Coordinates of C-alpha atoms and ligand atoms in Angstrom, one line a residue:
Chain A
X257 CA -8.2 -8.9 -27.4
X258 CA -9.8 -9.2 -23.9
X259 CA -8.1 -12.5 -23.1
X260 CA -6.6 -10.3 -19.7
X261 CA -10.4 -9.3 -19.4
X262 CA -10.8 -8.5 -15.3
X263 CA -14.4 -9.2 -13.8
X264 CA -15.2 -8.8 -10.3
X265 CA -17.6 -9.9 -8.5
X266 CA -19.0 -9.0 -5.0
X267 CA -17.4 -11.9 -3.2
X268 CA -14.2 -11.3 -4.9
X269 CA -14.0 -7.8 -4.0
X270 CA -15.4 -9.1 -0.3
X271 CA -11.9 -11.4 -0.3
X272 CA -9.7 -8.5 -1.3
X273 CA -11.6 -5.9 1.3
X274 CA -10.5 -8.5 4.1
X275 CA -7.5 -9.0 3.3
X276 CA -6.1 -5.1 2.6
X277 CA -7.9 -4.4 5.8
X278 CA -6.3 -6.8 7.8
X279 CA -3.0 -5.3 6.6
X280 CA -3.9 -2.1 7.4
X281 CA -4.4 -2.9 10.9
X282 CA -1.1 -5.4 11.2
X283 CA 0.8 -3.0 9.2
X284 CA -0.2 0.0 11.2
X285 CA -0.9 1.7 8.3
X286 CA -2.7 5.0 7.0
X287 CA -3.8 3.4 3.8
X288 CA -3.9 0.7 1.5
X289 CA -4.9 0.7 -2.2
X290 CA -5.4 -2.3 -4.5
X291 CA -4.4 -1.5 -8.7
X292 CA -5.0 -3.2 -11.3
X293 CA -1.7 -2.7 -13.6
X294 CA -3.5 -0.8 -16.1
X295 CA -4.3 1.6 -13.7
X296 CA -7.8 0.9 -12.5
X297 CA -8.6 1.2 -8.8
X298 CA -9.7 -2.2 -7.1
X299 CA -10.1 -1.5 -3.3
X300 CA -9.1 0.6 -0.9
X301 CA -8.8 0.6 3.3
X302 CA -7.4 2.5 6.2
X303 CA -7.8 5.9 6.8
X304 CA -7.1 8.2 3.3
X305 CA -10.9 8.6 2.5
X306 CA -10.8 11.9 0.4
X307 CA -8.0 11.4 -1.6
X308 CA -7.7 11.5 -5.2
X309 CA -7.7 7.6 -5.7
X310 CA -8.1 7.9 -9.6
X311 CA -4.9 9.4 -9.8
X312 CA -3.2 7.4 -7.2
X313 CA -4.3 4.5 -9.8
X314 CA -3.2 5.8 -13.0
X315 CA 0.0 7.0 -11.7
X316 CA 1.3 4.0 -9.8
X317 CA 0.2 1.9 -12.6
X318 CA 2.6 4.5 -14.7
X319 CA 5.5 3.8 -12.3
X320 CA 5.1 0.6 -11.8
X321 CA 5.4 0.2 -15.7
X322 CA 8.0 2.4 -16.2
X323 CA 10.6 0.6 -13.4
X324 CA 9.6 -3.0 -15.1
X325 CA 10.6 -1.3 -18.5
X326 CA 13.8 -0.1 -17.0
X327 CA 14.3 -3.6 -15.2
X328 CA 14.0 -4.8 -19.0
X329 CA 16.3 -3.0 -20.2
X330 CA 19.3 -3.7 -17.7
X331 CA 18.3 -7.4 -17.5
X332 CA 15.5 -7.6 -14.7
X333 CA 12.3 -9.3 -15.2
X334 CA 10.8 -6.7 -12.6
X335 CA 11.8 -4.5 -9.6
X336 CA 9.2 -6.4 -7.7
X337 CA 8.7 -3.8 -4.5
X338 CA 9.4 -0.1 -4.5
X339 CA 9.5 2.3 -1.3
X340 CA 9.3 6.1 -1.6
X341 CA 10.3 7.9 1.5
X342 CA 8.7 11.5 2.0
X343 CA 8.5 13.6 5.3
X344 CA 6.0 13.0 6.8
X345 CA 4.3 9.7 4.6
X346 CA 5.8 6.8 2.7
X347 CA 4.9 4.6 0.1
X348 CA 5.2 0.8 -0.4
X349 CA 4.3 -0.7 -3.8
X350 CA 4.6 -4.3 -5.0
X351 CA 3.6 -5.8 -7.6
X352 CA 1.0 -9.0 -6.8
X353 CA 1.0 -12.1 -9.1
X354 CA 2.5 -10.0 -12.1
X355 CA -0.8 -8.2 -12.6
X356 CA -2.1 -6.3 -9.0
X357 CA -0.2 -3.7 -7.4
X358 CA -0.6 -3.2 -3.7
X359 CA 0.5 0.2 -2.7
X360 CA 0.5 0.6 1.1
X361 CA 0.8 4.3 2.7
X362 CA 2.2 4.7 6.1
X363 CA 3.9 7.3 8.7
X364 CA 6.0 7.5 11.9
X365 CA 3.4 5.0 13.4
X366 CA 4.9 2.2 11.8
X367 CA 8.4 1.3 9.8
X368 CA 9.2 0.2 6.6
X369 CA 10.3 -3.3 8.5
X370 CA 7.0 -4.0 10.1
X371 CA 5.3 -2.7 6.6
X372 CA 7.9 -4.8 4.5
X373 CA 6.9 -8.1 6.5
X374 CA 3.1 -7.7 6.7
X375 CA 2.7 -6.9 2.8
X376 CA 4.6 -10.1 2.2
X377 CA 2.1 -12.0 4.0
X378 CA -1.3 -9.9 2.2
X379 CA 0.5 -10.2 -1.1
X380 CA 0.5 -13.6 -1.2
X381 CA -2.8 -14.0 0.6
X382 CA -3.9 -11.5 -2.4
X383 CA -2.3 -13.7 -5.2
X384 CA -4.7 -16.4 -4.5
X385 CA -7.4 -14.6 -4.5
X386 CA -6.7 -13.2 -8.1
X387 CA -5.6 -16.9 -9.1
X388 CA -9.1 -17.9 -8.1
X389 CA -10.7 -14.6 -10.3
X390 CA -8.2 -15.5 -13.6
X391 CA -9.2 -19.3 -13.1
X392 CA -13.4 -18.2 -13.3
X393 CA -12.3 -16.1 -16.1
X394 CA -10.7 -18.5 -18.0
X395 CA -13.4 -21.4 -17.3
X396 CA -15.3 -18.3 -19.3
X397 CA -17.9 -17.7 -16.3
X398 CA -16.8 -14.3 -17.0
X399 CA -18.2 -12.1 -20.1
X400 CA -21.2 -14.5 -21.3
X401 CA -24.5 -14.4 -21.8
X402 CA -25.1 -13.5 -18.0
X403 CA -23.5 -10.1 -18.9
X404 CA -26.3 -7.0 -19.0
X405 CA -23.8 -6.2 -22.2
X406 CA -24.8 -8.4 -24.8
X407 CA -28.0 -6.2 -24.2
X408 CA -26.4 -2.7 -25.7
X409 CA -28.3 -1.0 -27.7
X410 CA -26.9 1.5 -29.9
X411 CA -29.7 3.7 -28.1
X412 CA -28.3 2.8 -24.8
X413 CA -25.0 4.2 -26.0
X414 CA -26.0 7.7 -27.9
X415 CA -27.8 8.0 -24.4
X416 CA -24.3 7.6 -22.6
X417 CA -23.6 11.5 -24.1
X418 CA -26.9 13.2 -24.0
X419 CA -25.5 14.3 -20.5
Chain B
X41 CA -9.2 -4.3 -20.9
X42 CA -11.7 -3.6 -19.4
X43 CA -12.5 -3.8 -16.3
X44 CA -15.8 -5.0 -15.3
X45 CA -17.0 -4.2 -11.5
X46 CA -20.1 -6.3 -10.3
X47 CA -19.5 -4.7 -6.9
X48 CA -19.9 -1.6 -7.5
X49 CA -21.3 -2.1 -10.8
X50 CA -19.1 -0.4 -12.9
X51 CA -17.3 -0.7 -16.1
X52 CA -13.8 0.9 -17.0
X53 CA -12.5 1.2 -20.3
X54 CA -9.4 2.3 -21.3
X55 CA -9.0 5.0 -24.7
X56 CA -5.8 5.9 -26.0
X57 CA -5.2 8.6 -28.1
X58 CA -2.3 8.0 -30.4
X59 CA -0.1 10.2 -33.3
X60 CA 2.7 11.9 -34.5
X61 CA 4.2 14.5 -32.3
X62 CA 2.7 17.6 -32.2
X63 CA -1.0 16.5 -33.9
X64 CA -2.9 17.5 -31.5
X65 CA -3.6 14.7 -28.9
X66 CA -3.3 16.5 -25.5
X67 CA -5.6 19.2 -27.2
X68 CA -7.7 16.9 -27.4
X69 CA -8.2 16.0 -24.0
X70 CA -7.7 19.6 -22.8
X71 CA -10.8 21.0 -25.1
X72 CA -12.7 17.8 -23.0
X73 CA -11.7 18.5 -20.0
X74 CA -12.9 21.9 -20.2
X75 CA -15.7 21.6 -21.6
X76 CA -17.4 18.5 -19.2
X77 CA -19.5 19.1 -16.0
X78 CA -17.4 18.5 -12.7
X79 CA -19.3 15.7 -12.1
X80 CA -18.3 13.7 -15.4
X81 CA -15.1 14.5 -15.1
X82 CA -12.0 13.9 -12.7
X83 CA -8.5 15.5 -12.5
X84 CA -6.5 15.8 -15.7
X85 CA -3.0 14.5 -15.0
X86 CA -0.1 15.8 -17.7
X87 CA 3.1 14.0 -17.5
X88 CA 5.1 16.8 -19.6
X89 CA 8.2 18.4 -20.6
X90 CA 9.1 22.0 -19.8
X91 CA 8.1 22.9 -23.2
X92 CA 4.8 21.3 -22.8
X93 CA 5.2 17.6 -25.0
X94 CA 4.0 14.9 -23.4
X95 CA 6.9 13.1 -21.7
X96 CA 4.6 10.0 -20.3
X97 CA 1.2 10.4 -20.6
X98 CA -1.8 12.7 -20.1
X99 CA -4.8 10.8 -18.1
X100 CA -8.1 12.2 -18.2
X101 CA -10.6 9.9 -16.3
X102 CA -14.8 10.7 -17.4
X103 CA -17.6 9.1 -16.0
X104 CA -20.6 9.2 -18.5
X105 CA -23.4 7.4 -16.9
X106 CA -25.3 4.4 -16.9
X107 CA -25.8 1.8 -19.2
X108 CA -28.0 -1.0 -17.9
X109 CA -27.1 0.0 -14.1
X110 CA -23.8 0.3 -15.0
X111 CA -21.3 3.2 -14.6
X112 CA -19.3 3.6 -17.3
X113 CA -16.0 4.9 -16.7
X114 CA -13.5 5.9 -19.8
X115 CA -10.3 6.8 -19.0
X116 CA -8.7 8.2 -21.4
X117 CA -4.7 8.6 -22.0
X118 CA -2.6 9.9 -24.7
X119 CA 1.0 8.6 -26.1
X120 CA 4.0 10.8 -26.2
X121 CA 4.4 11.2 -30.1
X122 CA 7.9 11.9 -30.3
X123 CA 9.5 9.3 -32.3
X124 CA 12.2 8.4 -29.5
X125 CA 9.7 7.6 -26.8
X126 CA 8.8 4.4 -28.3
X127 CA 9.4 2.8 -24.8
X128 CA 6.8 4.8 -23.1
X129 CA 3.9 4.5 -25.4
X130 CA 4.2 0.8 -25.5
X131 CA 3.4 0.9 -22.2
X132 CA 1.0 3.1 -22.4
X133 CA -0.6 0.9 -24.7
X134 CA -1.1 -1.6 -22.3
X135 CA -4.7 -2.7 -21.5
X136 CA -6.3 -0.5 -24.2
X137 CA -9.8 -1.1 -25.3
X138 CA -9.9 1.9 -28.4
X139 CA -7.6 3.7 -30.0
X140 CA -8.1 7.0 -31.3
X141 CA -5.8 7.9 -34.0
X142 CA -5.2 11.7 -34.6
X143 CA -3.7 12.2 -37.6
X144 CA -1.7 15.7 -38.3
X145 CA -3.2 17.1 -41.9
X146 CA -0.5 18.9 -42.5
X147 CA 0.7 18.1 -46.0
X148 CA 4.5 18.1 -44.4
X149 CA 3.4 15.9 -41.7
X150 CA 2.3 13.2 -43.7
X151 CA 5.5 11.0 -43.8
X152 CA 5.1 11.5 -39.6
X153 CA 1.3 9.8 -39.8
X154 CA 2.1 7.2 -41.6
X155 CA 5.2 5.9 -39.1
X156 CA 3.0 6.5 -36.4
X157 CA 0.5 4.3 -37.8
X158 CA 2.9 1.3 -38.5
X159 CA 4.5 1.9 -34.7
X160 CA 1.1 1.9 -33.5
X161 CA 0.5 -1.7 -35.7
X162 CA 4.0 -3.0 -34.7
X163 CA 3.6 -2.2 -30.8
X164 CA 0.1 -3.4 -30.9
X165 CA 1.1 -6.7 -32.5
X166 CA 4.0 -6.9 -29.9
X167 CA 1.0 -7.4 -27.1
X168 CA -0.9 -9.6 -29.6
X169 CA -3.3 -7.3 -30.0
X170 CA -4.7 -6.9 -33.9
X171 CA -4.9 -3.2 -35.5
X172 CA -8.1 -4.2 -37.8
X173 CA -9.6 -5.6 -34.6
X174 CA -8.9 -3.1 -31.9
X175 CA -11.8 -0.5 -31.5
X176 CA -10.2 2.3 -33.8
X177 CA -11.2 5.8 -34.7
X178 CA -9.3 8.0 -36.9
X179 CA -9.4 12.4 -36.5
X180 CA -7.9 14.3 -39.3
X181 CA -6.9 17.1 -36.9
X182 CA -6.0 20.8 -37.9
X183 CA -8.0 21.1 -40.4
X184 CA -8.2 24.6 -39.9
X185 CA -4.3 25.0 -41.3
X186 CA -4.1 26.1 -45.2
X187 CA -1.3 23.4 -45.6
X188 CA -4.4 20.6 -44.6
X189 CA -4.1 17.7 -47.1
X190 CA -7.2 17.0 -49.2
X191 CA -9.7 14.9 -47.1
X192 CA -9.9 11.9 -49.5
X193 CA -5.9 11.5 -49.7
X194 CA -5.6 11.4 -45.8
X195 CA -8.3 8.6 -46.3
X196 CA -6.6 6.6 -48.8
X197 CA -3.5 7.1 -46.8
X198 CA -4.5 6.4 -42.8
X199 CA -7.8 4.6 -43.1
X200 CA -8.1 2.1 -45.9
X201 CA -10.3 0.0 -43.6
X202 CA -12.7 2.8 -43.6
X203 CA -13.0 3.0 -40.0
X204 CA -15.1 6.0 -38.3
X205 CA -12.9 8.8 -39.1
X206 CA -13.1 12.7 -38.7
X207 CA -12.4 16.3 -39.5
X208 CA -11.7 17.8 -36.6
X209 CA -9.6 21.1 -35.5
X210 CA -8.7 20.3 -31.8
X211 CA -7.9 23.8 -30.9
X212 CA -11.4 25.2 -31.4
X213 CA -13.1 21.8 -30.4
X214 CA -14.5 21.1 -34.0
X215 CA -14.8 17.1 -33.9
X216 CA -13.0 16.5 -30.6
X217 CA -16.4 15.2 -28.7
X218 CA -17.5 13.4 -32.4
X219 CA -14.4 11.4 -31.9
X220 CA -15.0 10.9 -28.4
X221 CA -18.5 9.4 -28.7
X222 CA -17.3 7.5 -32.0
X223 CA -14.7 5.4 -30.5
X224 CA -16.8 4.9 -26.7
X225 CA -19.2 3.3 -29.0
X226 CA -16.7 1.2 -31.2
X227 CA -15.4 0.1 -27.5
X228 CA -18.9 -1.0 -26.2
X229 CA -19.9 -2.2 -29.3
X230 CA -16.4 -4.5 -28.8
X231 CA -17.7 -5.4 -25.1
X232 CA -21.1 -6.2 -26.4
X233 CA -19.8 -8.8 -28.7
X234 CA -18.0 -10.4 -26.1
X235 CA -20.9 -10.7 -24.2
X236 CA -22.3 -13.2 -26.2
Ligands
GTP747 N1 -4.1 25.1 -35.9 C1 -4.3 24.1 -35.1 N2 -3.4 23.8 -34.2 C2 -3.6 22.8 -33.4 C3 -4.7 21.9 -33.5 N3 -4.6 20.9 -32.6 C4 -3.5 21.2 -31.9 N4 -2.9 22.3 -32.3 C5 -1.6 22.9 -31.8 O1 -0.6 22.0 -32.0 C6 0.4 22.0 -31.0 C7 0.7 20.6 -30.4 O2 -0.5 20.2 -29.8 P1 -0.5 19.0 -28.7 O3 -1.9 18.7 -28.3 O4 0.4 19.4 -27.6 O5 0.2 17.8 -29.5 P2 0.5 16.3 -29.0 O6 0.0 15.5 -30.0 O7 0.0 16.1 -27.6 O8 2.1 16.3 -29.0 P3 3.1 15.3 -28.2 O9 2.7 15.4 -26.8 O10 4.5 15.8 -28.5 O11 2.9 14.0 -28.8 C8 -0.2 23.0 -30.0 O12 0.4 24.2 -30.2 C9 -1.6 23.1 -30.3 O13 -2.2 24.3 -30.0 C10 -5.6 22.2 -34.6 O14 -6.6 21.5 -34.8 N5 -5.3 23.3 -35.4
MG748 MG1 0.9 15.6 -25.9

């Protein structure tokens, strides 16, 4: 069951840093946040430090799968990009390769045209990089014997909740 | 799926807990919430109805500690149980590493467990995913109630693979941290295999 397995490694994380802060910059953005679809935070840039970026993750990860359920259901394969407009902030969300959602969060400074045009550029700049990580994983660099879990102990685990 | 971070060297896993309506799931992860340090634990999110069902989800994200130099992250999430928001759970399902089961002991409730088990099969299957191989943990919840079914029927019934299963009565916390550590291990166990 962990065909869809994600492992990251320092210069894959290194790739995706570059990249989101780059678009920060371009975009003039206040923040940019990389999520895996199951709701797992994969990188972050800009100015937002402070925020609750666990939460940010498993909430767009919920939108994002409720919109594809709805585009489903009236005959969409996806809604690929989503804009929320608030007051003062706003909030760009598309989804990457199928399986990495780039949420972007921006104000007055810039518009959702500049935003729009900049995220298409990252996003695909983004795909590759995640084609590259899917390709190691499936060539099966990733799990293996090089993993410090095929070490578990059932010790190591009991110890996990004597906290 | 796990998510494996050699970055930051950390490792997520995703728990779902899963059931009828009304068995107990979100008291679950309330009675968790409130009773872990601040440090272990972040916000608890609740995606809910007026009347206090779970409409989407409820998230609860822990950090446990280290395992090898790893931090180990579970997040955990529960379904809605109501029968019509099939939609939601499967996507709730998505990704999951362990599934807890809770299971409503109530002898009325019975019929409810069991078509909760087979959607939990069928939506499992529909992402490929195997029930007698996905990390799984079964809670016999409210045992406290008068109407609780006899233990050993609810096992023939819900767990004929003899899984890790509890008693647990959510309300007052009996069992809910059992069944916590129970299927965190099931999960790692799972990684640890796969390590290989
Ligand atoms: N007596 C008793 N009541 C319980 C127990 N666990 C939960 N309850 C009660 O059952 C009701 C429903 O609990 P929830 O945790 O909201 O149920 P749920 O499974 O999340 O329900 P949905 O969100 O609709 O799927 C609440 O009133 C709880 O207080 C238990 O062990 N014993
Ligand atoms: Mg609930």
């Amino acid at each position: 069951m962990h065909d869809t397995q994600l492992v990251m490694y320092d210069e894959d994380f290194r790739k995706v840093r570059t990249v989101i802060q780059k678009l920060v910059r371009d975009a003039n953005a206040k923040g940019c946040f990389v999520v895996d679809r199951n709701g797992q935070l994969i990188g972050e840039a800009g100015e937002m430090q402070g925020i609750d970026t666990t939460s940010l993750a498993s909430l767009t990860a919920g939108c994002i799968a409720a919109t594809c359920g709805l585009a489903k259901i009236v005959g969409e394969e996806e809604f690929p990009v989503h804009f929320h407009q608030g007051q003062k902030d706003n909030l760009h969300i598309t989804l990457v390769a199928k399986r990495i959602i780039l949420v972007v969060i921006f104000d007055d400074r810039s518009s959702l045209g500049l935003v729009r045009l900049r995220v298409k550029k990252a996003g695909g700049e983004l795909a590759r990089v995640f084609e590259e990580i899917q390709k190691k994983a499936d060539q099966g660099d990733a799990g293996g014997s090089g993993t410090p879990f095929a070490e578990i102990t059932d010790e190591d685990i009991d110890n996990l909740f004597s906290v | 799926m796990s998510f494996i971070n050699y970055s930051s060297r950390e490792i997520n896993c995703k728990i779902v807990y899963y059931g009828p309506g009304l068995c107990g799931k979100t008291t679950n992860l309330q009675y968790i919430y409130s009773k872990t340090n601040p440090d272990v634990k972040g916000k608890m999110i609740s995606l809910a109805t007026e009347t206090e069902r779970t409409l989407f989800f409820d998230f609860l994200p822990l950090a446990l500690g280290q395992i090898r130099g790893f931090k180990t992250r579970f997040h955990l999430y529960t379904v809605p149980g109501q029968v019509f928001y099939d939609a939601s759970r499967k996507l709730i399902l998505k990704g999951v590493d362990g599934v807890v089961f809770v299971a409503d002991s109530q002898v009325e409730r019975m019929e409810a467990n069991l078509e909760s088990m087979d959607n939990l099969k069928t939506n499992l299957a529909e992402q490929g995913y195997d029930l007698t191989k996905v990390p799984l943990v079964i809670q016999h919840n409210k045992r406290d109630l008068p109407n609780a079914a006899p233990l050993d029927e609810m096992r023939r019934m819900l767990n004929p693979r003899a899984n890790p299963d509890f008693e647990a009565a959510a309300t007052v916390g009996r069992g809910v941290f059992e069944t916590l550590k129970s299927v965190a291990r099931e999960v790692l166990r799972d990684l640890k295999q796969m390590g290989r």
